Structures are given as C-alpha cells and as structure tokens.
Coordinates of C-alpha atoms in Angstrom, one line a residue:
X266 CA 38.1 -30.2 22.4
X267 CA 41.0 -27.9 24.0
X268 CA 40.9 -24.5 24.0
X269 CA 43.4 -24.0 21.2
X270 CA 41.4 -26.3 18.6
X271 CA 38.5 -24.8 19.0
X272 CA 40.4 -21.5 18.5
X273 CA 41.9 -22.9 15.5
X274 CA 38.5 -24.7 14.2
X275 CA 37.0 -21.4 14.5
X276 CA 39.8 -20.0 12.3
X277 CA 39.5 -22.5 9.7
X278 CA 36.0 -21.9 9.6
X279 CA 35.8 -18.5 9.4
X280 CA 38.3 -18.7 6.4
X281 CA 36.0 -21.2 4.9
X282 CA 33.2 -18.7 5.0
X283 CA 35.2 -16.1 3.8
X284 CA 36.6 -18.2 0.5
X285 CA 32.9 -19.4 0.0
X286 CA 31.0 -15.6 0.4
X287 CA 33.4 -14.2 -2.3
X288 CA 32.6 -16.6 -4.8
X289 CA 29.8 -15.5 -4.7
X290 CA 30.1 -11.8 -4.8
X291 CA 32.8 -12.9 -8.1
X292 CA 30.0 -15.0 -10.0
X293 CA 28.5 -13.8 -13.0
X294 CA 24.6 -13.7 -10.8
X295 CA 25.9 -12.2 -7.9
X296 CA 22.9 -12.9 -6.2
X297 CA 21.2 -15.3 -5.0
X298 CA 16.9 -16.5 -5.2
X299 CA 14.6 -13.8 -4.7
X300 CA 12.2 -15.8 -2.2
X301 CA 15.1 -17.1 -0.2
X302 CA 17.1 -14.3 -0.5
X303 CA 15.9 -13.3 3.6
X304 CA 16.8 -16.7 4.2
X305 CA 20.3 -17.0 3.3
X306 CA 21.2 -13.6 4.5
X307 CA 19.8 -14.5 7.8
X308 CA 22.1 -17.4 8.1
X309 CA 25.1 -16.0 6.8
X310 CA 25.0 -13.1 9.2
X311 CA 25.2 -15.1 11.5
X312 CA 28.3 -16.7 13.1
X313 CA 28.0 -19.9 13.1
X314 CA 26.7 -20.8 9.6
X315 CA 26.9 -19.7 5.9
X316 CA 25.2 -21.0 2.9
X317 CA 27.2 -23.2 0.1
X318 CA 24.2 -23.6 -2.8
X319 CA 20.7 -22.8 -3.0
X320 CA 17.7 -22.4 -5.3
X321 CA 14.2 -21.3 -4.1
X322 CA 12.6 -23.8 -6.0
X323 CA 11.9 -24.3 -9.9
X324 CA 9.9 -25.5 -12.8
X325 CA 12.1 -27.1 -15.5
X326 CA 11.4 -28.7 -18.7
X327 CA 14.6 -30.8 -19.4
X328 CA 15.3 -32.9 -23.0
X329 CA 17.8 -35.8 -23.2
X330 CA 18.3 -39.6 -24.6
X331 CA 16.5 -42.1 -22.8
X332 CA 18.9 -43.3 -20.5
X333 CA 19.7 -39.4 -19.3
X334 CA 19.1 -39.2 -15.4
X335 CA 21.3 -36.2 -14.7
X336 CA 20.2 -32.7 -16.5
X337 CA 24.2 -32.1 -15.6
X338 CA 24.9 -34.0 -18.6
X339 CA 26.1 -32.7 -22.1
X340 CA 23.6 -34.6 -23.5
X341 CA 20.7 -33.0 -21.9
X342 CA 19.2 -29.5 -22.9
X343 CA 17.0 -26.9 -20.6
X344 CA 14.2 -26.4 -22.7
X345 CA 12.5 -24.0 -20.0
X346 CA 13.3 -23.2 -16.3
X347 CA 11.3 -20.5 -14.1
X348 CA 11.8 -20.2 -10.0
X349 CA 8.0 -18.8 -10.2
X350 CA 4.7 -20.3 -11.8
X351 CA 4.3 -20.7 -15.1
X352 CA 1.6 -21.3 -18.0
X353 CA 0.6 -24.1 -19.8
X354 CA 1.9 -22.2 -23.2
X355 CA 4.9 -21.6 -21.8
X356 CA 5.4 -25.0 -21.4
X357 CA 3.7 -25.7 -24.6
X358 CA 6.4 -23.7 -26.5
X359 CA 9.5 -25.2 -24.9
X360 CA 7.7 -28.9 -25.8
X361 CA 8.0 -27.8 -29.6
X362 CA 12.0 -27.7 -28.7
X363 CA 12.5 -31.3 -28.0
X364 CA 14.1 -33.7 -30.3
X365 CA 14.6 -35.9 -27.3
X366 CA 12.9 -37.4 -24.3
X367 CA 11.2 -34.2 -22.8
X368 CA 11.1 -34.5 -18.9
X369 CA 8.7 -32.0 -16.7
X370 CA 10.1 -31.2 -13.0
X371 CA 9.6 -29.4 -10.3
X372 CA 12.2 -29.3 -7.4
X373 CA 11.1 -27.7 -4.4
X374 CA 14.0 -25.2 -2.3
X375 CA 17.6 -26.3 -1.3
X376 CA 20.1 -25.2 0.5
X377 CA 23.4 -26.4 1.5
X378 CA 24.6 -24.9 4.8
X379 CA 28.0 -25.1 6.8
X380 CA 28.0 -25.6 10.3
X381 CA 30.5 -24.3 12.6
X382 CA 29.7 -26.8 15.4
X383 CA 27.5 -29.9 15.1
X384 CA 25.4 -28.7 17.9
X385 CA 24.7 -25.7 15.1
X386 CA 24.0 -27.9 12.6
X387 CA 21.6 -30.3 15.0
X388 CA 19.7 -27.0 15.9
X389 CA 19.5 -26.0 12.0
X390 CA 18.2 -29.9 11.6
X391 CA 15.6 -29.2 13.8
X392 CA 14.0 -26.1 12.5
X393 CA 14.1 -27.9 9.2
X394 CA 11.6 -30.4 9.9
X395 CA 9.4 -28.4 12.0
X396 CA 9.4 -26.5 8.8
X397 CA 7.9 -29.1 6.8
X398 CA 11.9 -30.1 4.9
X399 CA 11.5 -34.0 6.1
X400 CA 14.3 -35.3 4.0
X401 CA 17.0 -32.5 4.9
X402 CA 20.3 -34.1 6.8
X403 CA 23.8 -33.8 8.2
X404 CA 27.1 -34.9 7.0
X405 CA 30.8 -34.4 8.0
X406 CA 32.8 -34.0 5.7
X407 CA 36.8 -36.1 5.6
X408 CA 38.2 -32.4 6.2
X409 CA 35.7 -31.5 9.1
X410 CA 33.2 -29.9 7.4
X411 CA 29.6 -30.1 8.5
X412 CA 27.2 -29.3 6.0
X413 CA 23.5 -29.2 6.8
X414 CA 21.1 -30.2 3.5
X415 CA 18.1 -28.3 4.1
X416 CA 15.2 -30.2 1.6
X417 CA 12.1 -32.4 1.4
X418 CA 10.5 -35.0 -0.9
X419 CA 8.2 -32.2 -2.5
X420 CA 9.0 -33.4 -6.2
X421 CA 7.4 -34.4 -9.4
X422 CA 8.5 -35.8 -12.4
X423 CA 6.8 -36.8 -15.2
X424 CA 8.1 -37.7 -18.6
X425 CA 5.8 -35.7 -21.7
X426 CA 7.4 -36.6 -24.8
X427 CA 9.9 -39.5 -26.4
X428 CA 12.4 -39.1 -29.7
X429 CA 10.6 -35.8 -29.7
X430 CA 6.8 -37.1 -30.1
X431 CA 4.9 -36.0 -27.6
X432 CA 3.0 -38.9 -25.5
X433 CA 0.7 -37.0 -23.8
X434 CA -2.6 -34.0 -24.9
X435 CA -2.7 -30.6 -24.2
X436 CA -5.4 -30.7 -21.6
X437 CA -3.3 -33.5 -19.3
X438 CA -0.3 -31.1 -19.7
X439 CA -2.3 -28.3 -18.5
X440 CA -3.1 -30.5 -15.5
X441 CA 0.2 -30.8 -14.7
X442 CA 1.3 -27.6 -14.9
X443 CA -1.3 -26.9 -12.2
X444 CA 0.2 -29.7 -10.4
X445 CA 3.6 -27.6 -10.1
X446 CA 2.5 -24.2 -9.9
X447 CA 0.4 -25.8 -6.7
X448 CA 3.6 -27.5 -5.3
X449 CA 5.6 -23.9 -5.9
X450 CA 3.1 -22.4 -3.6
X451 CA 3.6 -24.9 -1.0
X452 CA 7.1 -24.5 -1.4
X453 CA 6.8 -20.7 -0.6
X454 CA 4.7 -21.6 2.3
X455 CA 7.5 -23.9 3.7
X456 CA 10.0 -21.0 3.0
X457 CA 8.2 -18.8 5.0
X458 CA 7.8 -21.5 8.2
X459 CA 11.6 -22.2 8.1
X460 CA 12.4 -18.9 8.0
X461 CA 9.9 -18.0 11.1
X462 CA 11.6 -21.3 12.7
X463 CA 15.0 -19.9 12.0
X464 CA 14.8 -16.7 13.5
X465 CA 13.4 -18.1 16.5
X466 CA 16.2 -19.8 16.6
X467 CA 19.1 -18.2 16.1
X468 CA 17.6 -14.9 18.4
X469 CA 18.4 -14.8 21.8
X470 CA 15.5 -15.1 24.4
X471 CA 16.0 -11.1 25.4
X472 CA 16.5 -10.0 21.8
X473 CA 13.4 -11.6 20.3
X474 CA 10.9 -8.4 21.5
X475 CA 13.9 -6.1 19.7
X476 CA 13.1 -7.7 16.6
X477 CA 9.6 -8.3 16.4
X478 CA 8.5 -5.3 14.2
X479 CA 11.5 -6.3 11.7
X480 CA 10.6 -10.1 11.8
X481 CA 6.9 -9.1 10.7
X482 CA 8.1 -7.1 8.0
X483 CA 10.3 -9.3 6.8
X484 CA 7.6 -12.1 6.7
X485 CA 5.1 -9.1 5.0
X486 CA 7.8 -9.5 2.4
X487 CA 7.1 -13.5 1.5
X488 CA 3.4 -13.2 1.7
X489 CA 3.4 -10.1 -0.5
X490 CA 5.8 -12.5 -2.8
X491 CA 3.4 -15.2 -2.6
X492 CA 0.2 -13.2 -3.5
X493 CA 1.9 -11.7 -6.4
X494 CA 2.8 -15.1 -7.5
X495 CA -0.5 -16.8 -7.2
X496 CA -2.1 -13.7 -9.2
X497 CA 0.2 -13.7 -11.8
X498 CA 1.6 -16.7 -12.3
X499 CA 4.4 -15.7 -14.8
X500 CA 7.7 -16.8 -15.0
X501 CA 11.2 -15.7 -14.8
X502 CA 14.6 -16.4 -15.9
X503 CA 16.8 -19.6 -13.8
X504 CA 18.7 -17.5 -11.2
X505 CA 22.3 -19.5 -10.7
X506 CA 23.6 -21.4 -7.7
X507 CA 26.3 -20.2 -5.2
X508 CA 28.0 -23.2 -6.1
X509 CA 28.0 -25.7 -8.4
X510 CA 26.1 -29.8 -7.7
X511 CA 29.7 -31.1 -8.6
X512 CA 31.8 -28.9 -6.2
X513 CA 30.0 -29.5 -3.6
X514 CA 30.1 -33.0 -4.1
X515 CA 33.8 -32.8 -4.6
X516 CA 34.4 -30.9 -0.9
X517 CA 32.1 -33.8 0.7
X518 CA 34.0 -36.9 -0.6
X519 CA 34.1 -39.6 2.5
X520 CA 31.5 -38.0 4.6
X521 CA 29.8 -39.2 6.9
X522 CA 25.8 -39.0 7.6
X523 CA 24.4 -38.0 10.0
X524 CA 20.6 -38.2 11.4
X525 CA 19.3 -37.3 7.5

C-alpha cells in the first residue's frame, strides 16, 4: 500500500470512528454495559480500533409463534431481559405473560469491533481466543471495513411453554435458571481474561510497568462486579446496543470471512 492510501485509509477510518462514537453519545442509553464498559473504552481509546455493538451478556425470556427464530421480529415479545442474574420468580412472573411459545436464553458477551489494519484485527483475534471467545471472527467488509466479532458458543436455549401452556414444572425451571446465572458468571470470568489479554496487548513493552497499579485496579473493578453478582443475584433493566443487529448487517453486505 503507498504512502498516500494509507494516509487516506487512515482518514476514512478515523471518520468512520468519528460517525460511529457520536451515535452513540446521540442515543437515547448513552452508555454502554456496565461489565464491559472498561472494555470498550479500552479499545476505543485506542487508535486503531473502536467498538460498533455490544452487550455484556443477558438472560431473556422471549414469547413468539412457533415458527419465530428471530426475537427481532414484530411477532415476538420480551417478556424479561436482565444483563445480571436473576431468580427463578422473576422468571416465573414473566412465564405468566406468555400467550405464545415462551423461549429461555442466555447469550453470553458481544462485541463488534472495527479494525483499522488487518494486522489489528489478527492481534484482536488472538487475544479473543486466548480469552476463552472460540467462535469470534474477522470479516471485510465490500467498502473495506474490517470488523472483528468478538464471541463464543457459551449459549443456552431452551423452550418453557407452547400457545401459552407451560410444558415444563417449577422445580426444572429453577434448574435452569441456575443453569444461566452459572453461565453469566463464566461469562464475567471470560470478560475479565479478555480484558487482561487486551491490555497486554495493546501496551507497549516499556509502558506496561506505568500501568500496572491502574490495570490492577481496573481488574479490582470486575471481581468486585462479580462478587456482588454472585451474592445478590438480582436483575437489572436491558441496557441498549451501540448499534442496531440490522445496521450492522446492512454495513457488512458482501464481506468476506476471514479465519472465524
């Protein structure tokens, strides 16, 4: 690549951040996760990446008609959603709601991030799945944007009720909902290893000993999270995404995968 491209990709991508960071600052949330909030301001202080989407993680209780495979759809309802733990009750009183096919989930963190280089998103790749987010990937984009998916497999889905009759008793409900509160623990875990990974990264060798005292604090912060979570348990309202599933489907029409 000449010298003047990369000036100009540079240019283009700096824009692209720009565009990007005040939709965010414009939406309604403002703000994004409080467990991954360190995360995504790590990367987008940096220069060579900002984040598109995320979600920490959640618990959601969708309803829809049997053939309903995207909660996107008009036709399906939230009947609960919480980025923490929750409580079999909880769960319980949402159930009551359902006139359709009731559908527990839990879907561990995402993030979208865009790449300036592909060497930065190879290196983001990398910490990723030394992180324990084995199904995350790289694409490009038919207008040269490289978007790293940072995510793993770390799902479950299980259906709890049909035409609004529940299928399944109290105590196996309560099962499940151990089920996900114990995958939203793991999730945090993996949080906190990709965000150790990522600052290890993205610090240069003779930096690294300038930061250690802020690094530990800033872990300090997810553990603290964590045990507050695991003692308590309660749940909290569905933060909103940066961007929306079908925009950022829209900016990667004809990409191109790479090494996902």
């Amino acid at each position: 690549m000449s010298e003047i491209s990369a000036m100009e990709g540079e240019k283009t991508f700096k824009q692209w951040k720009k565009q990007c960071l005040n939709k965010l600052d414009l939406s309604k949330k403002g703000s994004v996760d409080e467990d991954i909030n360190t995360v995504v301001s790590s990367l987008n202080k940096s220069d060579n990446y900002f984040t598109t989407s995320s979600c920490s993680g959640r618990i959601i209780l969708i309803d829809g008609v049997s053939d309903c495979v995207d909660v996107q759809k008009q036709n399906c309802s939230w009947l609960f959603v919480t980025h923490k733990k929750c409580t079999k009750d909880e769960v319980m009183a949402a159930l009551e709601k359902s006139s359709g096919d009731a559908v527990l989930k839990f879907e561990p963190c995402v993030l979208h991030v865009q790449c300036k280089r592909l060497e930065d998103a190879q290196l983001l790749h990398s910490v990723a799945i030394n992180s324990g987010f084995r199904n995350s990937g790289v694409t490009v984009g038919k207008k040269g944007k490289i978007i790293m998916a940072v995510r793993s497999t770390h799902c479950l889905e299980v259906p709890l009720s049909h035409k609004g009759k529940v299928l399944i008793s109290e105590e196996y409900i309560a099962f499940l909902v151990g089920v996900a509160n114990n995958k939203m623990d793991e999730n945090l875990k993996r949080i906190e290893r990709f965000y150790g990974c990522l600052r290890s990264a993205l610090e240069p060798e003779e930096d690294k000993r300038c930061v250690k005292d802020t690094e530990s604090d800033e872990k300090a912060v997810y553990r603290r999270r964590r045990r507050r979570r695991e003692r308590d348990g309660a749940g909290s309202d569905c933060n909103v995404e940066q961007q929306s599933d079908s925009e950022h489907s829209d900016e990667l029409d004809g990409q191109l995968g790479l090494f996902s």
